[in-house]
PDB file of C-alpha atoms and ligand atoms in Angstrom:
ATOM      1  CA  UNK A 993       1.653  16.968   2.188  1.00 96.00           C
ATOM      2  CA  UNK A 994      -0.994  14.219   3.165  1.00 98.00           C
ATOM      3  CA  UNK A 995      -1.485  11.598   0.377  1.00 98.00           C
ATOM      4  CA  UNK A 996      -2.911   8.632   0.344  1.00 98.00           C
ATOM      5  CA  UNK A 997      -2.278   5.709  -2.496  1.00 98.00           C
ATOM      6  CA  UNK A 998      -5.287   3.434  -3.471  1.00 98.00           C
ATOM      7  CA  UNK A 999      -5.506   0.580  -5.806  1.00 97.00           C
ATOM      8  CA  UNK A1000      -5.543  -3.011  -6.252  1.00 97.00           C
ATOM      9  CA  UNK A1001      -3.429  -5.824  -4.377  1.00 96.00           C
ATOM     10  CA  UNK A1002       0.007  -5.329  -7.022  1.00 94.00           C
ATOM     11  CA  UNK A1003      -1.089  -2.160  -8.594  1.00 97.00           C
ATOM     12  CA  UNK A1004       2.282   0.094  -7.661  1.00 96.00           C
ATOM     13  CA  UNK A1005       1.163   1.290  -4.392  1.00 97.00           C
ATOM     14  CA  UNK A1006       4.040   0.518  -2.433  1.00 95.00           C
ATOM     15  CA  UNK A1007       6.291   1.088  -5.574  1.00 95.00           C
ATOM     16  CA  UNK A1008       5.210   4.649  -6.151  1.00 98.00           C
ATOM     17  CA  UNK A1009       5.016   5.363  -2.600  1.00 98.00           C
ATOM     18  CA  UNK A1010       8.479   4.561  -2.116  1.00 96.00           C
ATOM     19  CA  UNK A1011       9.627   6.920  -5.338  1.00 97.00           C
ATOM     20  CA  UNK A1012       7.275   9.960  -3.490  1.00 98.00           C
ATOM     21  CA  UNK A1013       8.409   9.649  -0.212  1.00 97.00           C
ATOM     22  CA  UNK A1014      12.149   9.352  -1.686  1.00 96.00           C
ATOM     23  CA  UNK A1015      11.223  12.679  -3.500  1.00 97.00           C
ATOM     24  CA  UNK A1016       9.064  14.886  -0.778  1.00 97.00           C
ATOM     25  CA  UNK A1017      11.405  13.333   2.297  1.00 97.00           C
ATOM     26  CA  UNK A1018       7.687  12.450   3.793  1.00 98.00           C
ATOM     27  CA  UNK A1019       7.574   8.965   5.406  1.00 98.00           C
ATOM     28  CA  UNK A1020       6.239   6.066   3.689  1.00 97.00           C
ATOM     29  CA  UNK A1021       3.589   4.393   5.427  1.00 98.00           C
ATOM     30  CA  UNK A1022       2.549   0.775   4.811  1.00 97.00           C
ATOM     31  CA  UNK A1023       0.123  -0.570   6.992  1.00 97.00           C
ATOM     32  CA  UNK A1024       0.834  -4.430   5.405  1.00 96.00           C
ATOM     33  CA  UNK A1025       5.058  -3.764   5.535  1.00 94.00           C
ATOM     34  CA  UNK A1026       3.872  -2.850   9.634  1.00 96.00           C
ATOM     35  CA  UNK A1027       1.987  -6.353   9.878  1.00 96.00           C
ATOM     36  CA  UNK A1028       4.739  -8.293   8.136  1.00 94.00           C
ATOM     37  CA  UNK A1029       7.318  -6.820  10.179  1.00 93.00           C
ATOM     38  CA  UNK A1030       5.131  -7.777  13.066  1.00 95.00           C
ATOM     39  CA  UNK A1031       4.585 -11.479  11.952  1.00 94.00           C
ATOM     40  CA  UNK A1032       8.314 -11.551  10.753  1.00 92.00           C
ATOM     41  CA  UNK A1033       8.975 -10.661  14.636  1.00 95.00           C
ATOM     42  CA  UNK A1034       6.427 -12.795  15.809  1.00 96.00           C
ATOM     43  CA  UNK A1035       4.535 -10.456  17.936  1.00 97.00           C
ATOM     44  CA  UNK A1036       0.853 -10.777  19.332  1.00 96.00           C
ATOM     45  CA  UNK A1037      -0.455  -8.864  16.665  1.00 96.00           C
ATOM     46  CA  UNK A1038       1.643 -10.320  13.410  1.00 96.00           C
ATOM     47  CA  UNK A1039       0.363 -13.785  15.102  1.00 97.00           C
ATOM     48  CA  UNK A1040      -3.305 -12.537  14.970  1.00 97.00           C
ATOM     49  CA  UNK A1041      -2.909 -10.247  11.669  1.00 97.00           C
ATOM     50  CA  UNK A1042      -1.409 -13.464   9.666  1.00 96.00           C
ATOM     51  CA  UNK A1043      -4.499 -15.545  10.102  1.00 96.00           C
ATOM     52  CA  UNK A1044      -6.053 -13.134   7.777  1.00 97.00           C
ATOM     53  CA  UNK A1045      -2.946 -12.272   5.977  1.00 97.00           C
ATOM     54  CA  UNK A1046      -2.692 -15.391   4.728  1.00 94.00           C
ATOM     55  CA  UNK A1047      -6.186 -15.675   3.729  1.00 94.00           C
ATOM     56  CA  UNK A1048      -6.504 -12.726   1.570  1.00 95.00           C
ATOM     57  CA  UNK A1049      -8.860 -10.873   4.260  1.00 97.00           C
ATOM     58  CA  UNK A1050      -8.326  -7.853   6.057  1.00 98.00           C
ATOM     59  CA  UNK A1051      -7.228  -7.593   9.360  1.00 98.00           C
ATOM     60  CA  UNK A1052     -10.040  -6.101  11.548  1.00 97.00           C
ATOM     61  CA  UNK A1053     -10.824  -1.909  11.689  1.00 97.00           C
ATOM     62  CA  UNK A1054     -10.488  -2.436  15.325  1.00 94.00           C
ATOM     63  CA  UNK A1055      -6.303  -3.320  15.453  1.00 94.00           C
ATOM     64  CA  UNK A1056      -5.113  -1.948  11.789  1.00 97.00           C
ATOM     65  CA  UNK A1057      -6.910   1.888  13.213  1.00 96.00           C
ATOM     66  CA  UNK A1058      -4.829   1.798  15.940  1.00 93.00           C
ATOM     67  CA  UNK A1059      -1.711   1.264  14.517  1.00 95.00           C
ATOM     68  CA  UNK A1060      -1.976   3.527  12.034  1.00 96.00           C
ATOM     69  CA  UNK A1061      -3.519   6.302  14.347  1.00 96.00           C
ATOM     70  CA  UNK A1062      -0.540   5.901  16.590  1.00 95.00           C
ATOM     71  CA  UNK A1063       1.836   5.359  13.911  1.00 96.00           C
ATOM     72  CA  UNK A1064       0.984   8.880  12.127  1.00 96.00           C
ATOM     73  CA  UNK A1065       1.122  11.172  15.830  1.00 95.00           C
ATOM     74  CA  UNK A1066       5.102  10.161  15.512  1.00 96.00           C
ATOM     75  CA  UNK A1067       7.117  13.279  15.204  1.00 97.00           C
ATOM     76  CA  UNK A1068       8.394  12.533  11.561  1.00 97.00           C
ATOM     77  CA  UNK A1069       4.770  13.005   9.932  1.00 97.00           C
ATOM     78  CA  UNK A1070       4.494  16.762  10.864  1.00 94.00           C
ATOM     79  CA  UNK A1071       5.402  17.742   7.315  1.00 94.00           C
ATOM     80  CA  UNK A1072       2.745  14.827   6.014  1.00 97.00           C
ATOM     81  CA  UNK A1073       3.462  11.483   5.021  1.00 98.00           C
ATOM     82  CA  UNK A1074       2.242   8.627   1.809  1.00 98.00           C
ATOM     83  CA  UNK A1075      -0.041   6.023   2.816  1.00 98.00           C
ATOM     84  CA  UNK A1076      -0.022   2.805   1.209  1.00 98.00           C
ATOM     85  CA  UNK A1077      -2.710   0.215   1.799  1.00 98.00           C
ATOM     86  CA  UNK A1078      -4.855   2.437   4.492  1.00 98.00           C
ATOM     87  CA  UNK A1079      -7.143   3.134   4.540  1.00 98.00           C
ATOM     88  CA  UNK A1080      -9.025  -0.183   2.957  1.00 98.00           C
ATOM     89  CA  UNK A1081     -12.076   0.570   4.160  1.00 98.00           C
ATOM     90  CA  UNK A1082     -14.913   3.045   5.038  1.00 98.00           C
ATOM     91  CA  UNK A1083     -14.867   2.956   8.539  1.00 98.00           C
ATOM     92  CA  UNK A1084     -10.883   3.325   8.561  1.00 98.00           C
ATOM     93  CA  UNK A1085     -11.335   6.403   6.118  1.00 98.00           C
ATOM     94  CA  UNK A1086     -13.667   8.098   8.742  1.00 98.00           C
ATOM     95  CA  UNK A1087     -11.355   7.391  11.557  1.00 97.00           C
ATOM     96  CA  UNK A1088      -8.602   8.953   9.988  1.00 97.00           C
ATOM     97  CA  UNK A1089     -10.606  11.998   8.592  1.00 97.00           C
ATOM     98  CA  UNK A1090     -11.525  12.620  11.854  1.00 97.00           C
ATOM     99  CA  UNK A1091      -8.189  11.965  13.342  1.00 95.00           C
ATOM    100  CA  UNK A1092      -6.693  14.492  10.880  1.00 96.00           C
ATOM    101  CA  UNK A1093      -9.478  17.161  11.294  1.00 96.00           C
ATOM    102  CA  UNK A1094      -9.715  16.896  14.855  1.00 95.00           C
ATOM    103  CA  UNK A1095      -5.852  18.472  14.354  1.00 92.00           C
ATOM    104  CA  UNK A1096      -6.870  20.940  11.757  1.00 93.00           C
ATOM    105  CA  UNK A1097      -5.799  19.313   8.753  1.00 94.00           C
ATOM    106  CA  UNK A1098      -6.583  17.777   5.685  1.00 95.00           C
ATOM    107  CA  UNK A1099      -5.505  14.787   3.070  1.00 97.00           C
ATOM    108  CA  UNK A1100      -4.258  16.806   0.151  1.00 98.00           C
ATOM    109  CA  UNK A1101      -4.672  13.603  -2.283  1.00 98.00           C
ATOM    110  CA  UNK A1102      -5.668  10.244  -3.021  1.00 98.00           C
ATOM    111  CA  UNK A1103      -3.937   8.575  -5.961  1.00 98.00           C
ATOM    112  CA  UNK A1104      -5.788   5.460  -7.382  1.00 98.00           C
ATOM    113  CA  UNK A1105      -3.128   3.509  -9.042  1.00 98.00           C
ATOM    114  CA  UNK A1106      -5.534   2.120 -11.689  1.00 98.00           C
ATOM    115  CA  UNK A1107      -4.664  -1.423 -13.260  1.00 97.00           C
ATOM    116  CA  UNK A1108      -6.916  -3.981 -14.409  1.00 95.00           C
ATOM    117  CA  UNK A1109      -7.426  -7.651 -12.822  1.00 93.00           C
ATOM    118  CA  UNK A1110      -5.807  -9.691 -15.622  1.00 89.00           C
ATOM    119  CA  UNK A1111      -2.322  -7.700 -14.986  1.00 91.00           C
ATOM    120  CA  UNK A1112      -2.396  -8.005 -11.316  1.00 93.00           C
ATOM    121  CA  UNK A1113      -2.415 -11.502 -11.334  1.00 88.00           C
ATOM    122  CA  UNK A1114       0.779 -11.549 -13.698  1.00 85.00           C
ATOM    123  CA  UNK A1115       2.775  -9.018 -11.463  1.00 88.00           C
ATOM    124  CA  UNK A1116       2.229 -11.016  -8.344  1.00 90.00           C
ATOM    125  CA  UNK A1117       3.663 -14.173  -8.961  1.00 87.00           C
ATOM    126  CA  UNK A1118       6.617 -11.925 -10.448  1.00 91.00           C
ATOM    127  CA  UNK A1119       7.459  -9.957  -7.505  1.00 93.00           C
ATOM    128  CA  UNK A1120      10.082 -10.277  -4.650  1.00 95.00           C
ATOM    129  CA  UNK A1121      10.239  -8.617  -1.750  1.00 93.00           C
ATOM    130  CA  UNK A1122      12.748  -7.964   0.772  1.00 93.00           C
ATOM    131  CA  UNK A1123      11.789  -9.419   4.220  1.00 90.00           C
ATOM    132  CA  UNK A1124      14.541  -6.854   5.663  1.00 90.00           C
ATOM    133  CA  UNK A1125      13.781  -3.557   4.717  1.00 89.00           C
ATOM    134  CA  UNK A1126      10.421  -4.188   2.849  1.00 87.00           C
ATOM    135  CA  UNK A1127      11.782  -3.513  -1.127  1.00 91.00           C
ATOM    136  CA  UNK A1128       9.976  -4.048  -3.661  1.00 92.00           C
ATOM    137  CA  UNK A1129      11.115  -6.002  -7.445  1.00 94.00           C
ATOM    138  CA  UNK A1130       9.677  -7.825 -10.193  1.00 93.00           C
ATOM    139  CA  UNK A1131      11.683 -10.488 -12.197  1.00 93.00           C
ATOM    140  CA  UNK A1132      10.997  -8.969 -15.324  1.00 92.00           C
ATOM    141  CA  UNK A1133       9.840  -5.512 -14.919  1.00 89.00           C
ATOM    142  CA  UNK A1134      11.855  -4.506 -11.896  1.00 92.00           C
ATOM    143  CA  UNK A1135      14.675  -6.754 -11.633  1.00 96.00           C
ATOM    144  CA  UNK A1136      17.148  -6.837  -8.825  1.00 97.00           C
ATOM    145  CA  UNK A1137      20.675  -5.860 -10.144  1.00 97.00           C
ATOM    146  CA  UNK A1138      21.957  -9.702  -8.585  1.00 97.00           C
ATOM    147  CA  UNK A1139      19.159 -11.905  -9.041  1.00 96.00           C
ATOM    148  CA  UNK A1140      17.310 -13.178  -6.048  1.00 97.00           C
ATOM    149  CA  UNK A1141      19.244 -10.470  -3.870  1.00 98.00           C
ATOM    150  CA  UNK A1142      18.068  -7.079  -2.508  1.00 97.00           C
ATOM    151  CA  UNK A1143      19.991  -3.832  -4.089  1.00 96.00           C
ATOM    152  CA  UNK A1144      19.529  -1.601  -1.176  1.00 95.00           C
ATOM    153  CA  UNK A1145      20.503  -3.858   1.929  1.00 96.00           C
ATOM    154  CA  UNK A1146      22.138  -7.253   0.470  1.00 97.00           C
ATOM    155  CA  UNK A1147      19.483  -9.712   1.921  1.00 96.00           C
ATOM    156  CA  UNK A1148      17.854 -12.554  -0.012  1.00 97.00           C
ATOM    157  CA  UNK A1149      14.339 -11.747  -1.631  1.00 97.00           C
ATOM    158  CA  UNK A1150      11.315 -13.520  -0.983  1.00 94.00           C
ATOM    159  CA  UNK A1151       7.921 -14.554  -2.420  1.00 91.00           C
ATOM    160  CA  UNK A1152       5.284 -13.434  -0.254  1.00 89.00           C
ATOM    161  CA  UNK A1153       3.325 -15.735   0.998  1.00 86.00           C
ATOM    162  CA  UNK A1154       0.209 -13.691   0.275  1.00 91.00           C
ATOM    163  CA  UNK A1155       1.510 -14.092  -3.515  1.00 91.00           C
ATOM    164  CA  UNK A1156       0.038 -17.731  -4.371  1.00 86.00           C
ATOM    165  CA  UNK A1157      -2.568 -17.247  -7.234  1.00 85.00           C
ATOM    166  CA  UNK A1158      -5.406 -18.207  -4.729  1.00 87.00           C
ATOM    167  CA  UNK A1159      -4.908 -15.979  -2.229  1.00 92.00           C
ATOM    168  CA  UNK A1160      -4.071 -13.128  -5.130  1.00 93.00           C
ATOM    169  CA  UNK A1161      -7.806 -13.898  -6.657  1.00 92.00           C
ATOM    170  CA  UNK A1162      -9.366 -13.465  -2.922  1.00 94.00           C
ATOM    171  CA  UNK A1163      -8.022 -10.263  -1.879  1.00 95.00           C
ATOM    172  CA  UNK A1164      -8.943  -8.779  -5.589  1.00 96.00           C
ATOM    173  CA  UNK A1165     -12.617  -9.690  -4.793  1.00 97.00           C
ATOM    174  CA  UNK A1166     -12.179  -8.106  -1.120  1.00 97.00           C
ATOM    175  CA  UNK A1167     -10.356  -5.455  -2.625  1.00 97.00           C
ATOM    176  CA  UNK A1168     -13.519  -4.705  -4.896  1.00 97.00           C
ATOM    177  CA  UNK A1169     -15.843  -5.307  -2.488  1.00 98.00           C
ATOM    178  CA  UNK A1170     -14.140  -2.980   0.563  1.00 98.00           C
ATOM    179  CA  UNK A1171     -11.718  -0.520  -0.904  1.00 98.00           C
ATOM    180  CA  UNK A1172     -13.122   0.536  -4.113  1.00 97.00           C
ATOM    181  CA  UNK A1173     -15.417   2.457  -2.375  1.00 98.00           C
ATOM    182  CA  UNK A1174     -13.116   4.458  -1.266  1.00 98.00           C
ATOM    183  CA  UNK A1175     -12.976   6.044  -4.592  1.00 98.00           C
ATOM    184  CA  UNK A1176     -16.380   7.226  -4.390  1.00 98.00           C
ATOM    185  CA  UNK A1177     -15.487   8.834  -0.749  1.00 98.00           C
ATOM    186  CA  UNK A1178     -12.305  11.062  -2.178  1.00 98.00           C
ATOM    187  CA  UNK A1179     -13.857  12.088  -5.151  1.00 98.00           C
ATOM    188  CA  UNK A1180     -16.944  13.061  -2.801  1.00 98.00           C
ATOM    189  CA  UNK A1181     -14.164  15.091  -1.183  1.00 97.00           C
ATOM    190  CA  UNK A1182     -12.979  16.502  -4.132  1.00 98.00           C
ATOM    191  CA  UNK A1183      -8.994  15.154  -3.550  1.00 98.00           C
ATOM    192  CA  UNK A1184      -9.329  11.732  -5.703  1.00 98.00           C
ATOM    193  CA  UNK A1185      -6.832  11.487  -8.848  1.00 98.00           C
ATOM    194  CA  UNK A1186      -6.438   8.361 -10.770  1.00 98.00           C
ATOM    195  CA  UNK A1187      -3.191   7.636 -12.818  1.00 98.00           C
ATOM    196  CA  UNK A1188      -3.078   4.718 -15.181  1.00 98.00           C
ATOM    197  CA  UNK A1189      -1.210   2.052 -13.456  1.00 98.00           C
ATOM    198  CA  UNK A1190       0.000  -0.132 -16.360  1.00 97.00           C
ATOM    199  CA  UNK A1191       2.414   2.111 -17.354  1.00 96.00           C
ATOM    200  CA  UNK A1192       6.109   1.473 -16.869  1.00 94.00           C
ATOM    201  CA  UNK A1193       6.974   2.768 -13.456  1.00 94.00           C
ATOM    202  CA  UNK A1194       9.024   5.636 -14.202  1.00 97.00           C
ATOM    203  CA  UNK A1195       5.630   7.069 -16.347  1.00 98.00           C
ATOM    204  CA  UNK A1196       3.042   6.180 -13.058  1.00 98.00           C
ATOM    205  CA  UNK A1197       5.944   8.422 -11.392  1.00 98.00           C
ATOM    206  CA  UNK A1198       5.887  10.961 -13.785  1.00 98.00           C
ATOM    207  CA  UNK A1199       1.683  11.463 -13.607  1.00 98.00           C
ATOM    208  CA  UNK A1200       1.742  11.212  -9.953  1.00 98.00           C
ATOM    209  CA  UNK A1201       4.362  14.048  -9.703  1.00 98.00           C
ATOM    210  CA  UNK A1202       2.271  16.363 -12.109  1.00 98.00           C
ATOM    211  CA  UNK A1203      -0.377  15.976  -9.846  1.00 98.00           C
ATOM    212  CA  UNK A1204       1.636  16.993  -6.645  1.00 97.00           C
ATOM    213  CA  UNK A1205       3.341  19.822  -8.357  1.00 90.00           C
TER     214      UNK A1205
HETATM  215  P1  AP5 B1422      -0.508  -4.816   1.551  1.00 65.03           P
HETATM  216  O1  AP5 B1422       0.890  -5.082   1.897  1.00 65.03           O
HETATM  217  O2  AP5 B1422      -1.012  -3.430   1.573  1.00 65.03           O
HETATM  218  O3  AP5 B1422      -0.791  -5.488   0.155  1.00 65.03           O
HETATM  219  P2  AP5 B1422      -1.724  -5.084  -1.085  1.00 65.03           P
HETATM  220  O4  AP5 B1422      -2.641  -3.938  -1.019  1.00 65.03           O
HETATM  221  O5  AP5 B1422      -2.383  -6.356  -1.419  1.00 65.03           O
HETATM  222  O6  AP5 B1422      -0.763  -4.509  -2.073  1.00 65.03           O
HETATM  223  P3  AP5 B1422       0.599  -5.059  -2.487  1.00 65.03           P
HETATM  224  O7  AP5 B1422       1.640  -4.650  -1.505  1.00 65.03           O
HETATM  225  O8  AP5 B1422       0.466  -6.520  -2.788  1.00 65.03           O
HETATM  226  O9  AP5 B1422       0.805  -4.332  -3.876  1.00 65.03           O
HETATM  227  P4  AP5 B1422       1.260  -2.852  -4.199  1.00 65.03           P
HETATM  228  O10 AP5 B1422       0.107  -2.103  -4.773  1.00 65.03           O
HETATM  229  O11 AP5 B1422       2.014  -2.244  -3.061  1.00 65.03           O
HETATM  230  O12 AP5 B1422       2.233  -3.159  -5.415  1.00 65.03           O
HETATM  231  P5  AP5 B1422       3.841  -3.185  -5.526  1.00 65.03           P
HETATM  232  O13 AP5 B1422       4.370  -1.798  -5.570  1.00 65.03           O
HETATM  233  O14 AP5 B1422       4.439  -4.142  -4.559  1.00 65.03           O
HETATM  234  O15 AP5 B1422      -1.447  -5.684   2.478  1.00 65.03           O
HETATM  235  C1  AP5 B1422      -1.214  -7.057   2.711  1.00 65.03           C
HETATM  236  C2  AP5 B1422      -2.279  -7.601   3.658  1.00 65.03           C
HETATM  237  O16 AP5 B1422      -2.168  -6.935   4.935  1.00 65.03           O
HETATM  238  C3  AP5 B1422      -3.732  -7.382   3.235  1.00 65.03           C
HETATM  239  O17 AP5 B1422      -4.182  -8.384   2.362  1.00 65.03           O
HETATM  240  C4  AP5 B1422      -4.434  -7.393   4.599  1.00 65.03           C
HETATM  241  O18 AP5 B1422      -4.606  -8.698   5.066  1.00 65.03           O
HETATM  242  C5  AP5 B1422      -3.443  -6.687   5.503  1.00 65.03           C
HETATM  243  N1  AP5 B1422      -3.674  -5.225   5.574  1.00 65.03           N
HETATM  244  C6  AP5 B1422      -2.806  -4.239   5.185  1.00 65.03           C
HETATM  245  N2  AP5 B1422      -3.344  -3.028   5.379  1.00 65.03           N
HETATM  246  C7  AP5 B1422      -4.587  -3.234   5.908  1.00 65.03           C
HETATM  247  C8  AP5 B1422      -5.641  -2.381   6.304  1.00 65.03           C
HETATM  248  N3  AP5 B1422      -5.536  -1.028   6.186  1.00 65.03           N
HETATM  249  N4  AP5 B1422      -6.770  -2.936   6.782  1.00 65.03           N
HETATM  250  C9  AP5 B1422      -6.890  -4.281   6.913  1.00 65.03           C
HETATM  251  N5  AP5 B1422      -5.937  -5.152   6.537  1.00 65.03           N
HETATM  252  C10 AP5 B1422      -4.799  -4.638   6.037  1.00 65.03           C
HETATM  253  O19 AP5 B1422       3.938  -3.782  -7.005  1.00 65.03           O
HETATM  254  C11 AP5 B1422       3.540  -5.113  -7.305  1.00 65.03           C
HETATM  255  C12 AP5 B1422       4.561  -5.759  -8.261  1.00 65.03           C
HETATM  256  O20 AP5 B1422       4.511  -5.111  -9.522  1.00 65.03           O
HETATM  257  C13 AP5 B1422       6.013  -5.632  -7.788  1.00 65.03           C
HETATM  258  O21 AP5 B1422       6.717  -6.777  -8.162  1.00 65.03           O
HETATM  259  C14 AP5 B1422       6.534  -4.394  -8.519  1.00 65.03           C
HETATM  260  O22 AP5 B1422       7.939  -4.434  -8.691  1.00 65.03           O
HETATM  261  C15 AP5 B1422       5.783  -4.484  -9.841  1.00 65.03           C
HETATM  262  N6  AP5 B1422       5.474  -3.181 -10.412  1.00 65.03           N
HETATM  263  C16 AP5 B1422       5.195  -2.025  -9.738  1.00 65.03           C
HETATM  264  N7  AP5 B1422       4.921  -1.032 -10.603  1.00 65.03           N
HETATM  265  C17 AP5 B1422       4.982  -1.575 -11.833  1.00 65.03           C
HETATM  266  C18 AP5 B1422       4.770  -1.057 -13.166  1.00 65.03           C
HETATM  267  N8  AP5 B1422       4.397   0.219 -13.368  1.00 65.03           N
HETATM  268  N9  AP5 B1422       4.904  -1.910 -14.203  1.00 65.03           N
HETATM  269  C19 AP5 B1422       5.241  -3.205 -13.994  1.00 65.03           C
HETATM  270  N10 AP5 B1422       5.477  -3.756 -12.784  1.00 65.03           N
HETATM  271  C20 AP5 B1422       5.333  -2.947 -11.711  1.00 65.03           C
HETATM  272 MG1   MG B1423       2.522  -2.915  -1.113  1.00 65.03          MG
END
């Protein structure tokens, strides 16, 4: 199974991505928990993809395709894997369909995690992340069993520096302006499904798996 999660900067992506792949035993892909690993190893390419990181802006088609191109021909995505955060934009959805065609397959879904502007802003400043093994909690909604520490490896939880209100308000606006119309090119291919993001996690879990089943 092929699936691919869309939605805003903070809408569940990662979240639910983690909760399918945990379920299907398909690897969860994050193209942004690549980069940070990158820039937390400071590599050539988390040096160059933090300059836009930290903006709010996308890190060019050119070195994010690549990545994920190579990333995807490892031996652990023959059964399919979740994407979360790629593609982001129109070009990087025509690479990979052609990338998947070319070997004779298909994406089986896209899942827009749907949740309006005003919330996003709210779950940002309330998340921590693990800078080990890229876990994801909120301080209210998702809470780490011992505050401030990760459950599954024991290492102390961040704020991400993307996670400052400014930089939150600029990548909703590119968000809008590059992904979103990536909606219009799933449900041209007849594989888009939207679930209603604002729902406690468990629920965005539950609608997701009805539409896998
Ligand atoms: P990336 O890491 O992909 O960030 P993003 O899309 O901005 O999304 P987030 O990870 O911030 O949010 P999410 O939807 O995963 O939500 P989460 O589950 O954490 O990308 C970062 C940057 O890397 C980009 O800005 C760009 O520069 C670069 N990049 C990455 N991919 C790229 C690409 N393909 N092309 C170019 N550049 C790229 O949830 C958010 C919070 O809400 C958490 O605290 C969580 O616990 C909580 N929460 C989750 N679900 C619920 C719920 N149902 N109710 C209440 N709280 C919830
Ligand atoms: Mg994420």
């Amino acid at each position: 199974m092929k699936i691919i999660m869309l939605g805003a900067p903070g809408a569940g992506k990662g979240t639910q991505a983690q909760m399918i792949a945990d379920k299907y035993g398909i690897p969860h892909i994050s193209t942004g928990d690549i980069f940070r690993e990158n820039v937390k190893n400071g590599t050539e390419l988390g040096m160059e993809a933090k300059k836009y990181m930290d903006e709010g802006a996308l890190v060019p088609d050119e070195l994010t395709v690549k990545i994920l191109l190579d990333r995807v021909a490892k031996d652990d995505c023959k059964n399919g894997y979740v994407l979360d955060g790629f593609p982001r934009t129109i070009p990087q959805a025509e690479v990979l369909e052609k990338a998947i065609t070319e070997i004779g397959d298909k994406i089986d879904f896209a899942i827009n995690v749907d949740v309006p502007d005003e919330n996003i802003i709210r779950r940002m400043s309330g998340r921590r992340a693990c800078p080990a093994c890229g876990a994801t909690f909120h301080i209210e909604h998702v809470p780490p069993v011992k505050e401030g520490i990760c459950d599954k490896c024991g290492k102390e939880l961040i704020l991400r520096d993307d996670d400052r209100a400014e930089t939150v308000k600029n990548r909703l606006e590119v968000y809008h302006k590059q992904t979103q119309p990536l909606i219009s090119f799933y449900t041209e291919r007849d594989v888009m499904r939207t679930v209603d993001g604002t729902m406690d996690r468990k629920e965005v879990f539950e609608a997701i798996t009805a539409i896998l089943a």
